[in-house]
Amino acid sequence: MRKFLFVLLIPLVLFLSACTTTTPEKMNNTSSEQSTQAKQKQQTFKIGDKVKMGDLAIMLNSAELVKPDDLNQPQDANNQFLFIDATIENLSNQSVAISSLMMFKLVDKDGRSQNITIHTKQKGQLDGELGSGRKMTGQIVFEVPKSSKLSDFEFIFEPNLLGFGQAIFKLEK
Protein backbone atom coordinates (compact mmCIF):
# COMPACT_ATOMS: atom_id res chain seq x y z
CA MET A 1 0.00 0.00 0.00
CA ARG A 2 2.83 2.36 0.90
CA LYS A 3 4.54 1.78 -2.44
CA PHE A 4 1.25 2.44 -4.27
CA LEU A 5 0.81 5.83 -2.50
CA PHE A 6 4.41 6.74 -3.27
CA VAL A 7 3.89 5.98 -6.99
CA LEU A 8 0.78 8.22 -7.04
CA LEU A 9 2.41 11.02 -5.07
CA ILE A 10 5.46 11.51 -7.36
CA PRO A 11 3.48 12.43 -10.53
CA LEU A 12 1.24 14.75 -8.49
CA VAL A 13 4.25 16.61 -7.04
CA LEU A 14 5.86 16.89 -10.49
CA PHE A 15 2.63 18.23 -12.00
CA LEU A 16 2.15 20.83 -9.26
CA SER A 17 5.77 22.00 -9.52
CA ALA A 18 5.31 22.51 -13.29
CA CYS A 19 2.27 24.71 -12.68
CA THR A 20 4.19 27.72 -11.43
CA THR A 21 3.16 31.28 -12.17
CA THR A 22 5.29 33.37 -14.51
CA THR A 23 5.37 36.88 -13.10
CA PRO A 24 6.00 39.71 -15.57
CA GLU A 25 8.78 42.12 -14.69
CA LYS A 26 9.75 45.32 -16.46
CA MET A 27 13.24 45.32 -17.90
CA ASN A 28 15.17 48.56 -18.26
CA ASN A 29 18.70 49.81 -18.61
CA THR A 30 18.73 51.64 -15.27
CA SER A 31 20.17 50.41 -12.00
CA SER A 32 18.82 47.09 -10.74
CA GLU A 33 18.37 48.53 -7.24
CA GLN A 34 14.60 48.74 -7.64
CA SER A 35 12.88 46.93 -4.84
CA THR A 36 11.15 43.65 -5.51
CA GLN A 37 7.96 45.16 -4.08
CA ALA A 38 7.94 47.93 -6.70
CA LYS A 39 8.29 45.38 -9.49
CA GLN A 40 5.45 43.27 -8.13
CA LYS A 41 3.08 46.24 -7.66
CA GLN A 42 3.23 47.20 -11.35
CA GLN A 43 0.56 45.18 -13.09
CA THR A 44 0.22 46.96 -16.41
CA PHE A 45 2.79 48.14 -18.93
CA LYS A 46 2.82 50.62 -21.81
CA ILE A 47 4.05 50.77 -25.39
CA GLY A 48 7.86 50.76 -25.39
CA ASP A 49 8.24 48.77 -22.15
CA LYS A 50 10.32 45.60 -22.40
CA VAL A 51 8.80 42.93 -20.18
CA LYS A 52 10.46 39.66 -19.18
CA MET A 53 8.25 36.65 -18.48
CA GLY A 54 10.11 33.44 -17.77
CA ASP A 55 12.44 32.78 -20.70
CA LEU A 56 10.78 35.31 -23.02
CA ALA A 57 10.91 39.09 -23.24
CA ILE A 58 8.33 41.12 -25.15
CA MET A 59 8.24 44.76 -26.18
CA LEU A 60 5.30 46.51 -27.81
CA ASN A 61 6.78 48.74 -30.49
CA SER A 62 3.56 50.43 -31.60
CA ALA A 63 -0.22 50.26 -31.84
CA GLU A 64 -2.17 51.89 -34.66
CA LEU A 65 -5.81 52.07 -35.75
CA VAL A 66 -6.20 51.54 -39.52
CA LYS A 67 -9.33 52.20 -41.57
CA PRO A 68 -10.57 49.63 -44.10
CA ASP A 69 -9.53 50.09 -47.73
CA ASP A 70 -10.62 48.57 -51.05
CA LEU A 71 -8.56 45.43 -50.52
CA ASN A 72 -8.92 44.97 -46.75
CA GLN A 73 -12.46 44.86 -45.39
CA PRO A 74 -13.38 43.74 -41.86
CA GLN A 75 -15.98 41.02 -41.36
CA ASP A 76 -18.25 43.59 -39.70
CA ALA A 77 -18.82 46.86 -41.61
CA ASN A 78 -18.79 48.76 -38.30
CA ASN A 79 -15.20 47.71 -37.58
CA GLN A 80 -11.70 48.95 -38.34
CA PHE A 81 -8.29 47.35 -37.82
CA LEU A 82 -5.89 47.64 -34.90
CA PHE A 83 -2.26 46.81 -35.71
CA ILE A 84 -0.01 45.75 -32.80
CA ASP A 85 3.71 45.67 -33.63
CA ALA A 86 5.81 43.70 -31.12
CA THR A 87 9.21 42.09 -30.65
CA ILE A 88 9.72 38.84 -28.75
CA GLU A 89 13.12 37.67 -27.56
CA ASN A 90 14.01 34.13 -26.47
CA LEU A 91 16.25 34.40 -23.40
CA SER A 92 16.57 30.63 -22.91
CA ASN A 93 19.04 28.15 -24.33
CA GLN A 94 16.28 26.20 -26.14
CA SER A 95 13.93 26.94 -29.03
CA VAL A 96 10.44 28.13 -28.15
CA ALA A 97 7.22 27.88 -30.19
CA ILE A 98 5.42 31.24 -30.59
CA SER A 99 1.72 31.32 -31.46
CA SER A 100 -0.18 34.57 -31.98
CA LEU A 101 -3.51 32.79 -31.53
CA MET A 102 -2.50 31.11 -28.27
CA MET A 103 -0.27 33.71 -26.60
CA PHE A 104 -1.86 37.07 -27.43
CA LYS A 105 -5.25 38.67 -27.01
CA LEU A 106 -6.81 42.09 -27.11
CA VAL A 107 -9.62 43.06 -24.74
CA ASP A 108 -11.76 46.17 -24.59
CA LYS A 109 -12.52 48.17 -21.43
CA ASP A 110 -15.33 45.72 -20.61
CA GLY A 111 -13.00 42.71 -20.90
CA ARG A 112 -14.39 41.49 -24.24
CA SER A 113 -11.88 39.76 -26.51
CA GLN A 114 -11.40 41.11 -30.02
CA ASN A 115 -10.90 38.92 -33.09
CA ILE A 116 -7.51 38.41 -34.72
CA THR A 117 -7.60 38.87 -38.50
CA ILE A 118 -5.27 38.99 -41.50
CA HIS A 119 -4.43 42.20 -43.38
CA THR A 120 -2.42 42.60 -46.60
CA LYS A 121 -0.36 45.44 -45.07
CA GLN A 122 0.63 43.35 -42.07
CA LYS A 123 4.43 43.34 -41.66
CA GLY A 124 5.62 39.98 -40.41
CA GLN A 125 3.94 37.61 -38.02
CA LEU A 126 4.51 36.50 -34.46
CA ASP A 127 4.28 32.80 -35.17
CA GLY A 128 6.77 29.97 -35.48
CA GLU A 129 9.84 28.60 -33.79
CA LEU A 130 12.12 31.11 -32.08
CA GLY A 131 15.66 29.87 -31.55
CA SER A 132 17.76 30.41 -28.45
CA GLY A 133 18.91 34.03 -28.11
CA ARG A 134 16.92 35.10 -31.19
CA LYS A 135 14.34 37.87 -31.69
CA MET A 136 11.14 37.93 -33.73
CA THR A 137 9.33 41.13 -34.76
CA GLY A 138 5.93 41.14 -36.36
CA GLN A 139 2.39 42.43 -36.28
CA ILE A 140 -0.90 41.08 -35.02
CA VAL A 141 -4.05 42.61 -36.49
CA PHE A 142 -7.39 42.76 -34.68
CA GLU A 143 -10.85 43.91 -35.75
CA VAL A 144 -12.24 46.58 -33.41
CA PRO A 145 -15.26 48.92 -33.54
CA LYS A 146 -14.86 52.09 -35.65
CA SER A 147 -15.93 54.20 -32.68
CA SER A 148 -13.05 52.97 -30.49
CA LYS A 149 -9.77 54.61 -29.49
CA LEU A 150 -6.44 52.96 -28.65
CA SER A 151 -6.95 53.73 -24.97
CA ASP A 152 -10.08 51.53 -25.00
CA PHE A 153 -7.94 48.40 -25.24
CA GLU A 154 -5.43 46.26 -23.37
CA PHE A 155 -3.05 43.88 -25.13
CA ILE A 156 -2.37 40.71 -23.14
CA PHE A 157 0.64 38.42 -23.50
CA GLU A 158 0.45 34.93 -21.93
CA PRO A 159 3.66 33.03 -22.73
CA ASN A 160 2.62 29.84 -20.96
CA LEU A 161 -0.05 28.03 -22.95
CA LEU A 162 -1.58 26.77 -19.69
CA GLY A 163 -2.39 30.37 -18.76
CA PHE A 164 -0.13 31.00 -15.76
CA GLY A 165 0.80 34.69 -15.69
CA GLN A 166 0.09 37.63 -17.99
CA ALA A 167 1.74 40.85 -19.09
CA ILE A 168 -0.96 43.47 -19.70
CA PHE A 169 -0.17 46.47 -21.89
CA LYS A 170 -2.31 49.63 -21.94
CA LEU A 171 -2.51 50.96 -25.49
CA GLU A 172 -2.03 54.62 -24.71
CA LYS A 173 0.41 56.89 -26.48
PDB file of C-alpha atoms in Angstrom:
ATOM      1  CA  MET A   1       0.000   0.000   0.000  1.00  0.00           C
ATOM      2  CA  ARG A   2       2.825   2.357   0.895  1.00  0.00           C
ATOM      3  CA  LYS A   3       4.544   1.779  -2.438  1.00  0.00           C
ATOM      4  CA  PHE A   4       1.251   2.444  -4.268  1.00  0.00           C
ATOM      5  CA  LEU A   5       0.808   5.825  -2.502  1.00  0.00           C
ATOM      6  CA  PHE A   6       4.409   6.743  -3.271  1.00  0.00           C
ATOM      7  CA  VAL A   7       3.885   5.981  -6.989  1.00  0.00           C
ATOM      8  CA  LEU A   8       0.775   8.219  -7.038  1.00  0.00           C
ATOM      9  CA  LEU A   9       2.414  11.017  -5.073  1.00  0.00           C
ATOM     10  CA  ILE A  10       5.456  11.507  -7.365  1.00  0.00           C
ATOM     11  CA  PRO A  11       3.475  12.432 -10.530  1.00  0.00           C
ATOM     12  CA  LEU A  12       1.245  14.755  -8.490  1.00  0.00           C
ATOM     13  CA  VAL A  13       4.247  16.613  -7.042  1.00  0.00           C
ATOM     14  CA  LEU A  14       5.860  16.890 -10.489  1.00  0.00           C
ATOM     15  CA  PHE A  15       2.633  18.230 -11.997  1.00  0.00           C
ATOM     16  CA  LEU A  16       2.153  20.832  -9.264  1.00  0.00           C
ATOM     17  CA  SER A  17       5.767  21.997  -9.520  1.00  0.00           C
ATOM     18  CA  ALA A  18       5.306  22.506 -13.287  1.00  0.00           C
ATOM     19  CA  CYS A  19       2.266  24.714 -12.676  1.00  0.00           C
ATOM     20  CA  THR A  20       4.188  27.722 -11.426  1.00  0.00           C
ATOM     21  CA  THR A  21       3.163  31.279 -12.168  1.00  0.00           C
ATOM     22  CA  THR A  22       5.288  33.366 -14.511  1.00  0.00           C
ATOM     23  CA  THR A  23       5.373  36.884 -13.103  1.00  0.00           C
ATOM     24  CA  PRO A  24       6.004  39.712 -15.566  1.00  0.00           C
ATOM     25  CA  GLU A  25       8.778  42.118 -14.689  1.00  0.00           C
ATOM     26  CA  LYS A  26       9.745  45.324 -16.461  1.00  0.00           C
ATOM     27  CA  MET A  27      13.239  45.323 -17.903  1.00  0.00           C
ATOM     28  CA  ASN A  28      15.169  48.561 -18.265  1.00  0.00           C
ATOM     29  CA  ASN A  29      18.701  49.815 -18.611  1.00  0.00           C
ATOM     30  CA  THR A  30      18.730  51.642 -15.267  1.00  0.00           C
ATOM     31  CA  SER A  31      20.167  50.413 -12.004  1.00  0.00           C
ATOM     32  CA  SER A  32      18.821  47.091 -10.743  1.00  0.00           C
ATOM     33  CA  GLU A  33      18.370  48.527  -7.236  1.00  0.00           C
ATOM     34  CA  GLN A  34      14.603  48.738  -7.645  1.00  0.00           C
ATOM     35  CA  SER A  35      12.884  46.932  -4.836  1.00  0.00           C
ATOM     36  CA  THR A  36      11.149  43.652  -5.505  1.00  0.00           C
ATOM     37  CA  GLN A  37       7.962  45.161  -4.083  1.00  0.00           C
ATOM     38  CA  ALA A  38       7.941  47.933  -6.695  1.00  0.00           C
ATOM     39  CA  LYS A  39       8.286  45.385  -9.491  1.00  0.00           C
ATOM     40  CA  GLN A  40       5.448  43.269  -8.132  1.00  0.00           C
ATOM     41  CA  LYS A  41       3.077  46.238  -7.663  1.00  0.00           C
ATOM     42  CA  GLN A  42       3.228  47.202 -11.353  1.00  0.00           C
ATOM     43  CA  GLN A  43       0.561  45.178 -13.087  1.00  0.00           C
ATOM     44  CA  THR A  44       0.224  46.957 -16.412  1.00  0.00           C
ATOM     45  CA  PHE A  45       2.785  48.140 -18.926  1.00  0.00           C
ATOM     46  CA  LYS A  46       2.822  50.618 -21.811  1.00  0.00           C
ATOM     47  CA  ILE A  47       4.047  50.770 -25.389  1.00  0.00           C
ATOM     48  CA  GLY A  48       7.863  50.764 -25.390  1.00  0.00           C
ATOM     49  CA  ASP A  49       8.236  48.767 -22.145  1.00  0.00           C
ATOM     50  CA  LYS A  50      10.318  45.600 -22.402  1.00  0.00           C
ATOM     51  CA  VAL A  51       8.803  42.927 -20.176  1.00  0.00           C
ATOM     52  CA  LYS A  52      10.461  39.655 -19.178  1.00  0.00           C
ATOM     53  CA  MET A  53       8.248  36.647 -18.478  1.00  0.00           C
ATOM     54  CA  GLY A  54      10.112  33.443 -17.773  1.00  0.00           C
ATOM     55  CA  ASP A  55      12.435  32.781 -20.699  1.00  0.00           C
ATOM     56  CA  LEU A  56      10.781  35.308 -23.019  1.00  0.00           C
ATOM     57  CA  ALA A  57      10.909  39.093 -23.244  1.00  0.00           C
ATOM     58  CA  ILE A  58       8.327  41.121 -25.153  1.00  0.00           C
ATOM     59  CA  MET A  59       8.235  44.756 -26.183  1.00  0.00           C
ATOM     60  CA  LEU A  60       5.298  46.505 -27.809  1.00  0.00           C
ATOM     61  CA  ASN A  61       6.780  48.744 -30.487  1.00  0.00           C
ATOM     62  CA  SER A  62       3.558  50.435 -31.597  1.00  0.00           C
ATOM     63  CA  ALA A  63      -0.223  50.260 -31.844  1.00  0.00           C
ATOM     64  CA  GLU A  64      -2.167  51.885 -34.661  1.00  0.00           C
ATOM     65  CA  LEU A  65      -5.811  52.066 -35.753  1.00  0.00           C
ATOM     66  CA  VAL A  66      -6.202  51.544 -39.521  1.00  0.00           C
ATOM     67  CA  LYS A  67      -9.334  52.203 -41.568  1.00  0.00           C
ATOM     68  CA  PRO A  68     -10.572  49.632 -44.097  1.00  0.00           C
ATOM     69  CA  ASP A  69      -9.533  50.093 -47.734  1.00  0.00           C
ATOM     70  CA  ASP A  70     -10.618  48.574 -51.046  1.00  0.00           C
ATOM     71  CA  LEU A  71      -8.557  45.429 -50.521  1.00  0.00           C
ATOM     72  CA  ASN A  72      -8.919  44.967 -46.754  1.00  0.00           C
ATOM     73  CA  GLN A  73     -12.458  44.856 -45.394  1.00  0.00           C
ATOM     74  CA  PRO A  74     -13.379  43.742 -41.860  1.00  0.00           C
ATOM     75  CA  GLN A  75     -15.975  41.016 -41.362  1.00  0.00           C
ATOM     76  CA  ASP A  76     -18.251  43.587 -39.704  1.00  0.00           C
ATOM     77  CA  ALA A  77     -18.821  46.856 -41.613  1.00  0.00           C
ATOM     78  CA  ASN A  78     -18.792  48.760 -38.297  1.00  0.00           C
ATOM     79  CA  ASN A  79     -15.204  47.714 -37.579  1.00  0.00           C
ATOM     80  CA  GLN A  80     -11.700  48.951 -38.336  1.00  0.00           C
ATOM     81  CA  PHE A  81      -8.294  47.352 -37.824  1.00  0.00           C
ATOM     82  CA  LEU A  82      -5.893  47.642 -34.904  1.00  0.00           C
ATOM     83  CA  PHE A  83      -2.256  46.810 -35.706  1.00  0.00           C
ATOM     84  CA  ILE A  84      -0.013  45.752 -32.804  1.00  0.00           C
ATOM     85  CA  ASP A  85       3.710  45.667 -33.634  1.00  0.00           C
ATOM     86  CA  ALA A  86       5.810  43.705 -31.124  1.00  0.00           C
ATOM     87  CA  THR A  87       9.208  42.090 -30.649  1.00  0.00           C
ATOM     88  CA  ILE A  88       9.725  38.835 -28.749  1.00  0.00           C
ATOM     89  CA  GLU A  89      13.124  37.670 -27.564  1.00  0.00           C
ATOM     90  CA  ASN A  90      14.009  34.125 -26.474  1.00  0.00           C
ATOM     91  CA  LEU A  91      16.247  34.398 -23.400  1.00  0.00           C
ATOM     92  CA  SER A  92      16.565  30.628 -22.907  1.00  0.00           C
ATOM     93  CA  ASN A  93      19.035  28.146 -24.330  1.00  0.00           C
ATOM     94  CA  GLN A  94      16.277  26.201 -26.136  1.00  0.00           C
ATOM     95  CA  SER A  95      13.934  26.935 -29.031  1.00  0.00           C
ATOM     96  CA  VAL A  96      10.437  28.133 -28.154  1.00  0.00           C
ATOM     97  CA  ALA A  97       7.218  27.883 -30.186  1.00  0.00           C
ATOM     98  CA  ILE A  98       5.425  31.239 -30.592  1.00  0.00           C
ATOM     99  CA  SER A  99       1.722  31.315 -31.465  1.00  0.00           C
ATOM    100  CA  SER A 100      -0.177  34.571 -31.982  1.00  0.00           C
ATOM    101  CA  LEU A 101      -3.507  32.791 -31.534  1.00  0.00           C
ATOM    102  CA  MET A 102      -2.504  31.111 -28.275  1.00  0.00           C
ATOM    103  CA  MET A 103      -0.271  33.707 -26.595  1.00  0.00           C
ATOM    104  CA  PHE A 104      -1.857  37.071 -27.431  1.00  0.00           C
ATOM    105  CA  LYS A 105      -5.248  38.665 -27.015  1.00  0.00           C
ATOM    106  CA  LEU A 106      -6.809  42.088 -27.112  1.00  0.00           C
ATOM    107  CA  VAL A 107      -9.618  43.056 -24.743  1.00  0.00           C
ATOM    108  CA  ASP A 108     -11.761  46.170 -24.586  1.00  0.00           C
ATOM    109  CA  LYS A 109     -12.521  48.174 -21.430  1.00  0.00           C
ATOM    110  CA  ASP A 110     -15.334  45.717 -20.615  1.00  0.00           C
ATOM    111  CA  GLY A 111     -13.001  42.710 -20.898  1.00  0.00           C
ATOM    112  CA  ARG A 112     -14.389  41.489 -24.243  1.00  0.00           C
ATOM    113  CA  SER A 113     -11.880  39.757 -26.512  1.00  0.00           C
ATOM    114  CA  GLN A 114     -11.399  41.111 -30.021  1.00  0.00           C
ATOM    115  CA  ASN A 115     -10.895  38.916 -33.092  1.00  0.00           C
ATOM    116  CA  ILE A 116      -7.511  38.411 -34.725  1.00  0.00           C
ATOM    117  CA  THR A 117      -7.604  38.873 -38.502  1.00  0.00           C
ATOM    118  CA  ILE A 118      -5.270  38.992 -41.498  1.00  0.00           C
ATOM    119  CA  HIS A 119      -4.426  42.198 -43.381  1.00  0.00           C
ATOM    120  CA  THR A 120      -2.423  42.601 -46.605  1.00  0.00           C
ATOM    121  CA  LYS A 121      -0.360  45.440 -45.069  1.00  0.00           C
ATOM    122  CA  GLN A 122       0.633  43.352 -42.067  1.00  0.00           C
ATOM    123  CA  LYS A 123       4.429  43.336 -41.657  1.00  0.00           C
ATOM    124  CA  GLY A 124       5.618  39.983 -40.410  1.00  0.00           C
ATOM    125  CA  GLN A 125       3.937  37.611 -38.016  1.00  0.00           C
ATOM    126  CA  LEU A 126       4.510  36.505 -34.460  1.00  0.00           C
ATOM    127  CA  ASP A 127       4.282  32.798 -35.166  1.00  0.00           C
ATOM    128  CA  GLY A 128       6.772  29.968 -35.481  1.00  0.00           C
ATOM    129  CA  GLU A 129       9.843  28.601 -33.794  1.00  0.00           C
ATOM    130  CA  LEU A 130      12.120  31.114 -32.076  1.00  0.00           C
ATOM    131  CA  GLY A 131      15.660  29.869 -31.547  1.00  0.00           C
ATOM    132  CA  SER A 132      17.760  30.411 -28.450  1.00  0.00           C
ATOM    133  CA  GLY A 133      18.909  34.034 -28.108  1.00  0.00           C
ATOM    134  CA  ARG A 134      16.916  35.097 -31.195  1.00  0.00           C
ATOM    135  CA  LYS A 135      14.335  37.868 -31.692  1.00  0.00           C
ATOM    136  CA  MET A 136      11.144  37.925 -33.729  1.00  0.00           C
ATOM    137  CA  THR A 137       9.332  41.126 -34.757  1.00  0.00           C
ATOM    138  CA  GLY A 138       5.932  41.141 -36.358  1.00  0.00           C
ATOM    139  CA  GLN A 139       2.390  42.433 -36.280  1.00  0.00           C
ATOM    140  CA  ILE A 140      -0.896  41.079 -35.021  1.00  0.00           C
ATOM    141  CA  VAL A 141      -4.049  42.614 -36.489  1.00  0.00           C
ATOM    142  CA  PHE A 142      -7.386  42.758 -34.681  1.00  0.00           C
ATOM    143  CA  GLU A 143     -10.850  43.910 -35.746  1.00  0.00           C
ATOM    144  CA  VAL A 144     -12.238  46.580 -33.414  1.00  0.00           C
ATOM    145  CA  PRO A 145     -15.261  48.917 -33.543  1.00  0.00           C
ATOM    146  CA  LYS A 146     -14.857  52.087 -35.648  1.00  0.00           C
ATOM    147  CA  SER A 147     -15.928  54.196 -32.681  1.00  0.00           C
ATOM    148  CA  SER A 148     -13.051  52.968 -30.487  1.00  0.00           C
ATOM    149  CA  LYS A 149      -9.769  54.612 -29.490  1.00  0.00           C
ATOM    150  CA  LEU A 150      -6.443  52.965 -28.648  1.00  0.00           C
ATOM    151  CA  SER A 151      -6.952  53.735 -24.968  1.00  0.00           C
ATOM    152  CA  ASP A 152     -10.085  51.532 -25.001  1.00  0.00           C
ATOM    153  CA  PHE A 153      -7.938  48.395 -25.236  1.00  0.00           C
ATOM    154  CA  GLU A 154      -5.434  46.259 -23.366  1.00  0.00           C
ATOM    155  CA  PHE A 155      -3.050  43.875 -25.135  1.00  0.00           C
ATOM    156  CA  ILE A 156      -2.374  40.708 -23.139  1.00  0.00           C
ATOM    157  CA  PHE A 157       0.643  38.417 -23.504  1.00  0.00           C
ATOM    158  CA  GLU A 158       0.445  34.932 -21.934  1.00  0.00           C
ATOM    159  CA  PRO A 159       3.659  33.034 -22.729  1.00  0.00           C
ATOM    160  CA  ASN A 160       2.625  29.837 -20.958  1.00  0.00           C
ATOM    161  CA  LEU A 161      -0.048  28.025 -22.947  1.00  0.00           C
ATOM    162  CA  LEU A 162      -1.578  26.772 -19.691  1.00  0.00           C
ATOM    163  CA  GLY A 163      -2.392  30.369 -18.765  1.00  0.00           C
ATOM    164  CA  PHE A 164      -0.133  31.005 -15.756  1.00  0.00           C
ATOM    165  CA  GLY A 165       0.804  34.695 -15.686  1.00  0.00           C
ATOM    166  CA  GLN A 166       0.087  37.630 -17.995  1.00  0.00           C
ATOM    167  CA  ALA A 167       1.743  40.848 -19.093  1.00  0.00           C
ATOM    168  CA  ILE A 168      -0.958  43.473 -19.696  1.00  0.00           C
ATOM    169  CA  PHE A 169      -0.175  46.470 -21.894  1.00  0.00           C
ATOM    170  CA  LYS A 170      -2.310  49.625 -21.937  1.00  0.00           C
ATOM    171  CA  LEU A 171      -2.505  50.958 -25.489  1.00  0.00           C
ATOM    172  CA  GLU A 172      -2.032  54.619 -24.708  1.00  0.00           C
ATOM    173  CA  LYS A 173       0.406  56.890 -26.477  1.00  0.00           C
TER     174      LYS A 173
END
